[in-house]
Coordinates of C-alpha atoms and ligand atoms in Angstrom, one line a residue:
Chain A
M22 CA 1.0 -26.3 18.4
P23 CA -0.1 -22.7 17.6
V24 CA 0.7 -21.3 14.2
I25 CA 1.4 -17.9 15.6
D26 CA 2.9 -17.3 19.0
V27 CA 3.4 -13.8 20.3
R28 CA 5.1 -13.4 23.7
N29 CA 5.5 -10.1 25.5
L30 CA 5.7 -8.1 22.4
H31 CA 6.8 -4.5 23.0
K32 CA 7.2 -1.9 20.3
R33 CA 7.7 1.9 20.4
Y34 CA 8.1 4.6 17.9
G35 CA 10.8 6.9 19.4
A36 CA 9.4 7.8 22.8
K37 CA 5.8 6.8 21.9
V38 CA 4.9 3.3 23.1
A39 CA 2.6 1.7 20.5
V40 CA 2.6 -1.8 22.0
E41 CA 3.2 -2.2 25.7
D42 CA 3.0 -5.9 26.3
V43 CA 1.1 -8.2 24.0
S44 CA 1.0 -12.0 24.1
F45 CA -1.4 -14.4 22.3
A46 CA -1.3 -17.6 20.3
V47 CA -3.3 -18.4 17.2
E48 CA -4.4 -22.0 16.5
E49 CA -4.4 -23.5 13.0
G50 CA -7.6 -23.0 11.1
E51 CA -9.2 -20.4 13.2
I52 CA -10.3 -16.9 12.6
F53 CA -8.5 -15.0 15.3
G54 CA -9.7 -11.4 16.0
V55 CA -7.7 -8.5 17.2
L56 CA -10.2 -6.0 18.5
G57 CA -9.5 -2.6 20.0
P58 CA -10.1 1.1 19.8
N59 CA -8.1 3.5 17.5
G60 CA -4.5 3.7 18.4
A61 CA -4.6 0.5 20.5
G62 CA -1.6 -0.9 18.7
K63 CA -3.4 -3.5 16.5
T64 CA -1.7 -2.5 13.3
T65 CA 1.7 -2.3 14.9
T66 CA 1.2 -5.8 16.4
V67 CA 0.3 -7.4 13.1
E68 CA 3.1 -5.5 11.3
C69 CA 5.6 -7.2 13.7
L70 CA 3.9 -10.5 12.8
A71 CA 4.5 -9.9 9.1
G72 CA 8.1 -9.0 9.6
L73 CA 7.5 -5.4 8.5
R74 CA 8.7 -4.1 11.9
A75 CA 11.2 -5.4 14.3
A76 CA 10.0 -5.9 17.9
D77 CA 11.8 -3.9 20.6
R78 CA 11.2 -6.7 23.1
G79 CA 9.5 -10.1 23.2
T80 CA 9.4 -12.9 20.7
V81 CA 7.2 -13.5 17.7
S82 CA 7.0 -16.8 15.9
V83 CA 4.9 -17.5 12.8
L84 CA 4.7 -21.1 11.5
G85 CA 7.9 -21.7 13.5
L86 CA 9.7 -18.8 11.7
D87 CA 11.2 -15.6 13.0
P88 CA 9.4 -12.9 11.0
R89 CA 12.6 -10.8 10.7
R90 CA 15.3 -13.4 10.3
D91 CA 13.2 -15.8 8.1
R92 CA 11.5 -13.0 6.2
A93 CA 11.9 -14.5 2.8
E94 CA 10.4 -17.8 3.8
L95 CA 7.6 -16.1 5.7
T96 CA 6.5 -14.1 2.8
R97 CA 5.8 -17.3 0.9
R98 CA 3.4 -18.6 3.5
L99 CA 1.8 -15.5 5.0
G100 CA -0.5 -13.3 3.0
V101 CA -1.0 -9.8 4.3
Q102 CA -3.6 -7.1 3.6
L103 CA -2.3 -3.9 5.1
Q104 CA -4.5 -1.2 6.4
A105 CA -4.8 1.7 3.9
S106 CA -2.6 0.1 1.2
R107 CA -3.6 1.0 -2.4
L108 CA -2.5 0.2 -5.9
P109 CA -1.6 2.5 -8.8
D110 CA -4.9 4.0 -10.0
K111 CA -4.4 2.9 -13.6
M112 CA -3.6 -0.7 -12.8
K113 CA -6.4 -3.1 -13.8
V114 CA -7.7 -5.8 -11.5
R115 CA -6.5 -8.7 -13.6
E116 CA -3.1 -7.1 -14.1
A117 CA -2.6 -6.6 -10.4
V118 CA -3.6 -10.2 -9.5
E119 CA -1.5 -11.7 -12.2
L120 CA 1.5 -9.5 -11.3
Y121 CA 1.3 -10.5 -7.7
A122 CA 0.8 -14.2 -8.7
S123 CA 4.1 -14.0 -10.6
F124 CA 5.8 -13.1 -7.3
Y125 CA 5.2 -16.6 -5.9
D126 CA 6.5 -20.1 -6.9
R127 CA 3.1 -21.8 -6.4
P128 CA 0.4 -19.1 -6.7
A129 CA -3.3 -19.6 -6.7
A130 CA -4.9 -19.3 -10.1
P131 CA -5.5 -15.6 -10.7
G132 CA -8.6 -16.1 -12.8
R133 CA -10.3 -18.3 -10.3
L134 CA -9.4 -16.1 -7.4
I135 CA -10.9 -13.1 -9.2
E136 CA -14.1 -15.0 -9.7
E137 CA -14.2 -16.2 -6.1
L138 CA -13.9 -12.7 -4.9
G139 CA -16.8 -11.6 -7.1
L140 CA -14.6 -9.4 -9.3
A141 CA -15.2 -11.2 -12.6
D142 CA -17.1 -8.2 -14.0
Q143 CA -14.3 -5.8 -12.9
R144 CA -11.3 -7.7 -14.2
D145 CA -10.5 -5.1 -16.8
T146 CA -11.4 -2.1 -14.6
R147 CA -8.7 0.2 -13.3
F148 CA -8.1 0.2 -9.6
G149 CA -8.9 3.9 -9.3
R150 CA -12.3 3.4 -10.8
L151 CA -13.4 0.6 -8.4
S152 CA -15.8 1.2 -5.5
G153 CA -14.3 1.0 -2.0
G154 CA -15.7 -2.5 -1.5
Q155 CA -14.2 -3.7 -4.8
Q156 CA -10.8 -2.2 -4.0
Q157 CA -10.9 -4.0 -0.6
R158 CA -11.7 -7.2 -2.4
V159 CA -8.7 -6.7 -4.7
S160 CA -6.6 -6.2 -1.6
I161 CA -7.9 -9.5 -0.2
A162 CA -7.2 -11.2 -3.5
L163 CA -3.6 -10.0 -3.4
A164 CA -3.2 -11.3 0.2
L165 CA -4.5 -14.7 -1.0
V166 CA -2.8 -15.0 -4.4
G167 CA 0.3 -16.6 -2.9
D168 CA -1.9 -19.4 -1.6
P169 CA -0.8 -18.7 2.0
R170 CA -1.4 -20.8 5.1
I171 CA -2.1 -17.7 7.1
A172 CA -3.8 -14.5 6.1
V173 CA -3.5 -11.3 8.1
L174 CA -6.3 -8.8 7.3
D175 CA -6.1 -5.4 8.8
E176 CA -9.3 -3.3 8.9
L177 CA -10.9 -5.3 6.2
T178 CA -14.3 -3.7 6.1
T179 CA -13.6 -0.1 7.3
G180 CA -15.3 2.3 4.9
L181 CA -17.6 -0.3 3.4
D182 CA -21.4 -0.1 3.4
P183 CA -23.3 -2.7 5.4
Q184 CA -24.1 -4.9 2.4
A185 CA -20.5 -4.9 1.1
R186 CA -19.4 -5.6 4.7
R187 CA -21.6 -8.7 4.9
D188 CA -20.4 -9.9 1.5
T189 CA -16.9 -9.6 2.7
W190 CA -17.6 -11.5 5.9
R191 CA -19.0 -14.4 3.8
L192 CA -15.9 -14.4 1.8
I193 CA -13.6 -14.6 4.8
E194 CA -15.6 -17.6 6.1
D195 CA -15.1 -19.3 2.8
V196 CA -11.4 -18.7 3.0
R197 CA -11.3 -20.1 6.5
D198 CA -13.2 -23.1 5.3
R199 CA -10.5 -23.8 2.8
G200 CA -8.1 -24.2 5.7
V201 CA -6.5 -20.8 5.9
T202 CA -5.8 -19.5 9.3
I203 CA -6.9 -15.9 9.6
V204 CA -5.9 -13.0 11.8
L205 CA -8.5 -10.3 11.5
V206 CA -7.9 -6.8 12.9
T207 CA -11.0 -4.9 13.4
H208 CA -12.7 -2.3 15.5
F209 CA -16.2 -3.4 14.6
M210 CA -17.9 -5.4 17.4
E211 CA -20.4 -7.0 15.1
E212 CA -17.6 -8.2 12.8
A213 CA -15.7 -9.7 15.6
E214 CA -18.8 -11.4 17.0
R215 CA -19.9 -12.8 13.7
L216 CA -16.5 -14.0 12.3
C217 CA -14.0 -14.7 15.0
D218 CA -13.6 -18.1 16.7
R219 CA -11.5 -16.4 19.3
L220 CA -10.4 -12.8 19.9
A221 CA -8.0 -10.7 21.8
I222 CA -9.2 -7.4 23.0
I223 CA -6.3 -4.9 23.0
D224 CA -6.4 -1.6 24.7
A225 CA -3.5 0.9 25.0
G226 CA -1.0 -1.6 23.9
R227 CA -2.0 -4.4 26.3
V228 CA -4.1 -7.5 25.9
V229 CA -7.2 -7.1 28.1
A230 CA -8.7 -10.5 27.5
I231 CA -8.6 -13.4 25.1
D232 CA -11.6 -15.7 24.6
T233 CA -14.3 -16.7 22.3
P234 CA -16.9 -14.0 21.7
S235 CA -19.5 -15.8 23.9
G236 CA -16.8 -16.5 26.5
L237 CA -16.0 -12.8 26.7
V238 CA -19.7 -12.0 27.1
A239 CA -20.2 -14.7 29.7
R240 CA -17.2 -13.4 31.6
V241 CA -18.7 -10.0 32.3
S242 CA -22.2 -11.2 32.9
P243 CA -23.0 -14.9 33.0
E244 CA -26.6 -14.0 33.5
Q245 CA -29.6 -14.3 31.3
R246 CA -32.7 -12.2 31.7
V247 CA -36.1 -13.1 30.5
R248 CA -39.2 -10.8 30.5
F249 CA -42.8 -11.8 29.8
R250 CA -46.4 -11.1 30.5
P251 CA -48.2 -14.3 31.9
S252 CA -51.6 -15.0 30.4
A253 CA -52.9 -16.2 33.8
P254 CA -51.9 -15.5 37.4
L255 CA -48.6 -17.1 38.2
D256 CA -47.2 -18.1 41.6
D257 CA -43.6 -16.9 41.9
H258 CA -42.6 -20.1 43.7
L259 CA -43.3 -22.1 40.6
L260 CA -40.4 -20.2 39.0
R261 CA -38.2 -19.8 42.1
D262 CA -38.1 -23.6 42.6
L263 CA -36.3 -24.0 39.2
P264 CA -32.6 -24.6 39.7
E265 CA -31.8 -22.3 36.8
V266 CA -33.6 -19.3 38.3
R267 CA -31.9 -16.8 40.5
T268 CA -34.3 -13.9 41.0
V269 CA -37.9 -13.2 40.1
T270 CA -39.3 -9.7 40.1
R271 CA -42.5 -8.0 38.9
T272 CA -42.9 -4.7 37.3
G273 CA -46.5 -3.9 36.4
G274 CA -48.0 -6.9 34.7
Q275 CA -44.5 -8.1 33.7
V276 CA -42.4 -10.8 35.2
V277 CA -38.6 -10.5 35.0
V278 CA -36.6 -13.6 35.7
T279 CA -32.8 -13.8 35.8
G280 CA -30.8 -16.9 35.9
T281 CA -28.1 -19.1 34.3
D282 CA -27.7 -21.0 31.1
G283 CA -30.9 -22.9 30.1
L284 CA -33.1 -20.5 31.8
L285 CA -35.4 -20.0 28.9
Q286 CA -36.0 -23.8 28.3
A287 CA -36.7 -24.3 32.0
L288 CA -39.2 -21.4 32.0
T289 CA -41.1 -22.3 28.9
S290 CA -41.5 -25.9 30.0
V291 CA -42.8 -25.0 33.5
L292 CA -45.2 -22.5 31.9
A293 CA -46.4 -25.0 29.4
R294 CA -47.1 -27.6 32.1
N295 CA -49.2 -25.0 33.9
H296 CA -51.0 -23.9 30.7
I297 CA -49.7 -20.4 30.9
I298 CA -48.8 -18.5 27.8
A299 CA -45.9 -16.1 28.0
A300 CA -46.9 -13.0 26.0
D301 CA -44.3 -10.4 24.9
L302 CA -41.5 -12.8 25.8
R303 CA -38.1 -11.1 25.5
V304 CA -34.7 -12.6 26.2
E305 CA -32.0 -10.1 27.1
Q306 CA -28.4 -11.0 26.8
S307 CA -25.3 -9.0 27.4
S308 CA -23.5 -8.3 24.2
L309 CA -19.9 -8.1 23.2
D310 CA -20.3 -4.4 23.5
D311 CA -21.2 -4.8 27.2
A312 CA -18.2 -7.0 27.6
F313 CA -15.9 -4.6 25.9
V314 CA -17.1 -1.7 28.2
A315 CA -16.7 -3.9 31.2
L316 CA -13.2 -4.9 30.2
T317 CA -11.7 -1.7 29.0
G318 CA -13.9 0.9 30.8
R319 CA -15.0 2.5 27.6
T320 CA -16.9 2.0 24.4
L321 CA -15.5 1.5 21.0
D322 CA -15.3 4.7 19.0
Chain B
M19 CA 8.4 -11.9 -12.7
L20 CA 10.8 -9.1 -13.6
A21 CA 9.6 -9.2 -17.2
K22 CA 6.0 -9.0 -16.1
L23 CA 6.7 -6.2 -13.7
T24 CA 8.6 -4.2 -16.3
Y25 CA 5.9 -4.8 -18.9
L26 CA 3.2 -3.7 -16.6
E27 CA 5.0 -0.6 -15.3
L28 CA 5.6 0.3 -19.0
K29 CA 1.9 0.0 -19.7
L30 CA 1.0 2.1 -16.6
L31 CA 3.4 4.8 -17.8
A32 CA 1.8 4.7 -21.3
R33 CA -1.6 5.2 -19.7
E34 CA -0.3 8.4 -18.2
I35 CA -0.6 9.6 -21.8
I36 CA 1.0 13.0 -20.9
V37 CA 4.2 11.4 -19.8
P38 CA 5.4 9.7 -23.0
A39 CA 4.0 12.7 -24.9
V40 CA 6.1 15.2 -22.9
V41 CA 9.3 13.2 -22.8
L42 CA 9.3 12.0 -26.4
L43 CA 7.2 14.5 -28.4
L44 CA 8.0 17.8 -26.8
P45 CA 11.7 17.7 -27.6
L46 CA 10.8 16.5 -31.1
A47 CA 8.3 19.4 -31.5
L48 CA 11.0 21.8 -30.5
L49 CA 13.4 20.3 -33.0
L50 CA 10.9 20.5 -35.8
G51 CA 9.7 24.0 -34.8
F52 CA 13.1 25.5 -34.9
G53 CA 14.6 23.3 -37.6
F54 CA 12.0 24.4 -40.2
Q55 CA 12.6 28.1 -39.7
P56 CA 14.3 29.8 -42.6
G57 CA 18.0 29.9 -42.3
A58 CA 18.0 27.5 -39.5
N59 CA 20.6 25.3 -41.1
K60 CA 23.4 28.0 -41.0
A61 CA 25.9 27.8 -38.2
Q62 CA 24.9 30.6 -35.7
H63 CA 27.2 32.6 -33.6
D64 CA 24.5 32.9 -30.9
L65 CA 24.4 29.2 -30.6
G66 CA 28.2 28.7 -30.2
G67 CA 28.6 28.0 -33.9
Q68 CA 25.9 25.3 -34.1
T69 CA 23.0 25.1 -36.5
A70 CA 19.5 25.4 -34.9
P71 CA 18.6 21.8 -35.4
E72 CA 21.8 20.5 -34.0
Y73 CA 21.4 22.8 -31.0
M74 CA 17.8 21.9 -30.5
A75 CA 18.6 18.2 -30.7
A76 CA 21.1 18.5 -27.9
L77 CA 18.7 20.7 -25.9
G78 CA 15.8 18.2 -26.4
V79 CA 17.9 15.3 -25.0
G80 CA 18.6 17.5 -21.9
I81 CA 15.0 18.4 -21.5
A82 CA 13.8 14.8 -21.8
V83 CA 16.3 13.6 -19.2
T84 CA 15.5 16.5 -16.9
I85 CA 11.7 15.8 -17.1
L86 CA 12.3 12.1 -16.4
G87 CA 14.7 12.7 -13.5
L88 CA 13.2 15.7 -11.8
S89 CA 9.5 15.3 -12.5
I90 CA 8.4 11.8 -13.4
L91 CA 10.7 9.8 -11.3
P92 CA 10.1 11.6 -7.9
T93 CA 6.3 11.9 -8.6
T94 CA 5.9 8.2 -9.4
L95 CA 8.1 6.8 -6.7
A96 CA 6.9 9.1 -3.9
G97 CA 3.4 8.2 -5.0
Y98 CA 4.2 4.5 -4.8
R99 CA 5.3 5.0 -1.2
E100 CA 2.4 7.2 -0.3
K101 CA -0.1 4.6 -1.7
G102 CA 1.6 1.8 0.2
V103 CA 2.6 0.0 -3.0
L104 CA 6.1 -0.4 -1.7
R105 CA 5.0 -1.7 1.6
R106 CA 2.5 -4.1 0.1
M107 CA 5.3 -5.5 -2.1
A108 CA 7.5 -5.9 1.0
T109 CA 5.0 -8.5 2.3
T110 CA 5.6 -10.7 -0.9
P111 CA 8.7 -12.7 -1.8
V112 CA 9.7 -9.9 -4.1
R113 CA 11.7 -7.0 -2.6
P114 CA 10.2 -3.6 -3.4
A115 CA 13.8 -2.6 -4.5
Y116 CA 13.0 -4.4 -7.7
L117 CA 10.2 -2.0 -8.4
L118 CA 12.7 0.9 -8.1
M119 CA 15.1 -0.9 -10.4
V120 CA 12.4 -1.5 -13.0
Q121 CA 11.4 2.1 -12.8
L122 CA 14.9 3.3 -13.4
L123 CA 15.3 0.9 -16.2
I124 CA 12.2 2.2 -17.9
Y125 CA 13.4 5.8 -17.6
V126 CA 16.8 5.0 -19.0
A127 CA 15.0 3.3 -21.9
M128 CA 12.9 6.3 -22.5
A129 CA 15.9 8.6 -22.4
I130 CA 17.6 6.4 -24.9
A131 CA 14.5 6.5 -27.1
A132 CA 14.4 10.3 -26.9
V133 CA 18.1 10.7 -27.9
T134 CA 17.7 8.2 -30.8
I135 CA 14.6 9.9 -32.1
L136 CA 16.2 13.3 -32.0
I137 CA 19.5 12.3 -33.6
V138 CA 17.8 10.3 -36.4
T139 CA 15.1 12.9 -37.1
A140 CA 17.7 15.8 -37.2
R141 CA 19.9 13.7 -39.5
I142 CA 17.0 12.8 -41.9
L143 CA 15.1 16.1 -42.0
F144 CA 17.9 18.6 -41.7
G145 CA 21.0 16.7 -42.6
T146 CA 22.4 17.4 -39.1
P147 CA 25.6 15.2 -38.6
V148 CA 25.6 12.6 -36.0
P149 CA 27.6 13.8 -32.9
E150 CA 31.2 13.9 -34.1
R151 CA 32.9 12.6 -31.0
F152 CA 30.4 9.9 -30.4
P153 CA 32.0 8.3 -27.3
A154 CA 32.3 11.7 -25.6
F155 CA 28.7 12.4 -26.5
L156 CA 27.6 9.0 -25.0
A157 CA 29.7 9.7 -21.9
A158 CA 28.0 13.1 -21.5
F159 CA 24.6 11.6 -22.0
V160 CA 25.1 8.7 -19.5
L161 CA 26.8 10.8 -16.8
G162 CA 24.1 13.6 -17.2
M163 CA 21.4 11.0 -16.9
G164 CA 23.0 9.5 -13.9
A165 CA 23.3 12.9 -12.2
L166 CA 19.7 13.9 -12.9
F167 CA 18.2 10.6 -12.1
G168 CA 20.3 10.4 -8.9
I169 CA 18.9 13.8 -7.8
G170 CA 15.4 12.5 -8.7
L171 CA 16.0 9.5 -6.4
V172 CA 17.0 11.8 -3.5
I173 CA 13.7 13.7 -4.0
A174 CA 11.8 10.5 -4.1
A175 CA 13.6 9.3 -1.0
V176 CA 12.6 12.3 1.2
A177 CA 9.3 13.4 -0.3
P178 CA 6.4 12.2 1.9
S179 CA 3.9 12.2 -0.9
S180 CA 3.5 12.2 -4.6
K181 CA 2.4 15.9 -4.5
A182 CA 5.5 16.8 -2.4
G183 CA 7.7 14.8 -4.9
T184 CA 6.2 16.8 -7.8
G185 CA 6.6 20.1 -5.8
I186 CA 10.3 19.6 -4.9
G187 CA 11.0 18.3 -8.3
M188 CA 9.5 21.5 -9.9
L189 CA 11.5 23.6 -7.4
L190 CA 14.7 22.2 -9.0
F191 CA 13.3 21.8 -12.5
F192 CA 12.8 25.4 -13.6
P193 CA 16.1 26.7 -12.2
S194 CA 17.8 23.7 -13.8
L195 CA 16.4 24.6 -17.2
F196 CA 17.3 28.2 -16.7
L197 CA 20.8 27.7 -15.5
G198 CA 21.3 24.9 -18.0
G199 CA 20.7 27.4 -20.9
V200 CA 17.4 26.1 -22.1
Y201 CA 15.5 29.4 -21.9
I202 CA 18.4 31.5 -23.1
P203 CA 21.3 29.8 -24.9
R204 CA 24.3 29.7 -22.7
E205 CA 26.3 31.8 -25.2
Q206 CA 23.9 34.7 -24.5
M207 CA 23.9 34.4 -20.7
P208 CA 25.9 36.8 -18.5
G209 CA 29.3 35.4 -17.6
A210 CA 28.6 34.8 -13.9
L211 CA 25.4 32.9 -14.6
R212 CA 27.1 30.9 -17.3
A213 CA 29.9 29.9 -14.9
V214 CA 27.4 28.6 -12.4
G215 CA 25.2 27.0 -15.0
D216 CA 28.2 25.0 -16.5
Y217 CA 28.4 23.1 -13.2
T218 CA 24.8 22.3 -12.7
P219 CA 23.9 18.8 -13.8
L220 CA 21.8 19.9 -16.8
G221 CA 24.2 22.7 -17.7
A222 CA 27.2 20.5 -17.7
T223 CA 25.3 17.8 -19.7
L224 CA 24.2 20.2 -22.4
K225 CA 27.6 21.8 -22.7
T226 CA 29.5 18.6 -23.0
M227 CA 27.0 17.1 -25.4
R228 CA 27.2 20.1 -27.6
D229 CA 31.0 20.1 -27.5
A230 CA 31.0 16.5 -28.5
W231 CA 28.5 17.2 -31.3
M232 CA 30.7 19.9 -32.7
G233 CA 33.8 17.8 -32.4
S234 CA 35.6 19.8 -29.8
E235 CA 37.2 18.2 -26.8
P236 CA 34.8 18.0 -23.8
R237 CA 36.1 19.6 -20.7
L238 CA 37.3 17.0 -18.3
V239 CA 36.4 19.0 -15.2
Q240 CA 32.9 19.2 -16.4
L241 CA 32.7 15.4 -17.0
A242 CA 34.3 14.8 -13.7
I243 CA 31.7 16.9 -11.9
M244 CA 28.9 15.2 -13.7
A245 CA 30.4 11.8 -12.8
A246 CA 30.5 12.9 -9.1
Y247 CA 26.8 13.9 -9.0
A248 CA 25.4 10.4 -9.6
P249 CA 27.2 8.4 -6.9
A250 CA 26.8 11.3 -4.4
A251 CA 23.1 11.5 -5.0
G252 CA 22.8 7.8 -5.1
L253 CA 24.4 7.5 -1.7
V254 CA 22.2 10.1 -0.1
A255 CA 19.1 8.5 -1.7
A256 CA 20.1 5.0 -0.4
K257 CA 20.8 6.4 3.1
T258 CA 17.5 8.4 3.3
F259 CA 15.1 6.2 1.3
R260 CA 12.0 5.4 3.3
W261 CA 9.9 2.5 2.2
E262 CA 6.8 3.7 4.0
Ligands
ATP16 N1 5.0 5.0 12.1 C1 4.6 5.5 13.3 N2 5.3 6.4 13.9 C2 5.0 6.9 15.1 N3 3.9 6.6 15.8 C3 3.1 5.6 15.2 C4 3.4 5.0 13.9 N4 2.5 4.1 13.7 C5 1.6 4.1 14.7 N5 2.0 5.0 15.6 C6 1.3 5.3 16.9 O1 1.3 4.1 17.7 C7 0.1 3.9 18.3 C8 -0.5 2.5 17.8 O2 -0.8 2.6 16.5 P1 -1.5 1.5 15.6 O3 -1.5 1.9 14.2 O4 -0.7 0.2 15.9 O5 -2.9 1.4 16.2 P2 -4.2 0.7 15.7 O6 -4.7 -0.1 16.8 O7 -3.9 -0.1 14.5 O8 -5.2 1.9 15.4 P3 -6.3 2.0 14.3 O9 -7.5 1.4 14.8 O10 -6.5 3.5 14.2 O11 -5.8 1.4 13.0 C9 -0.8 5.1 17.9 O12 -0.7 6.0 19.0 C10 -0.1 5.7 16.7 O13 -0.3 7.0 16.7
MG17 MG1 -4.6 0.0 12.6

């Protein structure tokens, strides 16, 4: 049974439709991504999940609870990191984590959490004096301090430098490995590709596709493309006879072969058997970026 | 949880060094400054028959409560909304309304501290008597605080940001002090101004506190008007308060 089940969610602000029609289900223990351009309705969707907003239509169920009706119970089991939510500048890291721990009946140990999040050296630093990455980690700590079964993280790494972003990714994987289900809102392709087990692409308030990152890529172009420069003359038939190969073309001294899964293995073994070395070998694969463009008709940002 | 929240909010307030200084020390400084002037301890006609220290003590209480209600309260609460502190709390088992409650509690405590310091200091240093009609004095203090804090809550409810909260607060702050008789004692104000001032929250508070101090009967109309401010403002604040 999915831990989160969203069906035909619809939400508007006055006349402005923020979420047209969104459905998805999140399985226990996975990192589920919600990917989409600015204004797609990602934040609104997760705010409905967290019970911060009431849906205008559709149903939302989180751990079998109705986020609005069972709000009190939900807050004990769901940790939320809101987009652009800060703390008073003069509050120290340790104070914040201990305060939020006191809000729960069975919280995580604040001291350990601070260490796990790499904030040990900042425990007595005021929030306003932390770097963007450190502030973001405090935010994650507060989302996790109630020892939740599900954590919703909205725009976790926006504004972080690449190193801080990678550190944060590692952290999220650790959290998942502890058995926490994670809903990750992002508009970074690389982040979605690296972290998410499955993801929903949302555009203009609608779900365009839901799949694993590689499934999404395969959907738009199931093809692989290999280029190389053979060290000795090569008969095209040798390649064409392979079941994995679809087309063979030559440009200059280069051979370009397209085909399905397993293309590279098939090619290298037939070349080896014929004592031909493939120089400048390059495998080109469609990326999640290509998939996104194909699915939404535009690039992210 | 509540104890921890209160303690932490108190610490945060103390870290805004300027806040406790202005609320507690500024009125005290005024009391000392005027109280030590030669001849200050004679009853003065210009001050409605009060001595300077007695007058300044009442004034200081009014100033402290006004700063808390019209400046610190709206700035802090609007800031908490702007930063998303209230929204973040809404995702935990503790309702953000507790944070408002704790804030109010702290401001009430600070106002009580200010009034105590002023009465005790005036008594010890200048021999100023403790307010003669003490229950009436307390009523004036409590109702005035309710009125000013209520108005502060309305500002916090509608101000979209901390800056806006401070701005709107200041817009009311200076006229309040003026009409309340802080810049010019009410006895020296033109009649029309005095008539208006007597029904502003601060003006009514100061007048009734001073009356009680001198032992004269506080005017019931004034007390009634003060008593109306708090629930009216509270209702507006509750109706308009935005958590995000
Ligand atoms: N409180 C609000 N009042 C009115 N309109 C809103 C509000 N919040 C969001 N919107 C609008 O609803 C739409 C969806 O917003 P939402 O914040 O859910 O998008 P998002 O996918 O999270 O975008 P981003 O990547 O910029 O965070 C946007 O057009 C936005 O302008
Ligand atoms: Mg968003």
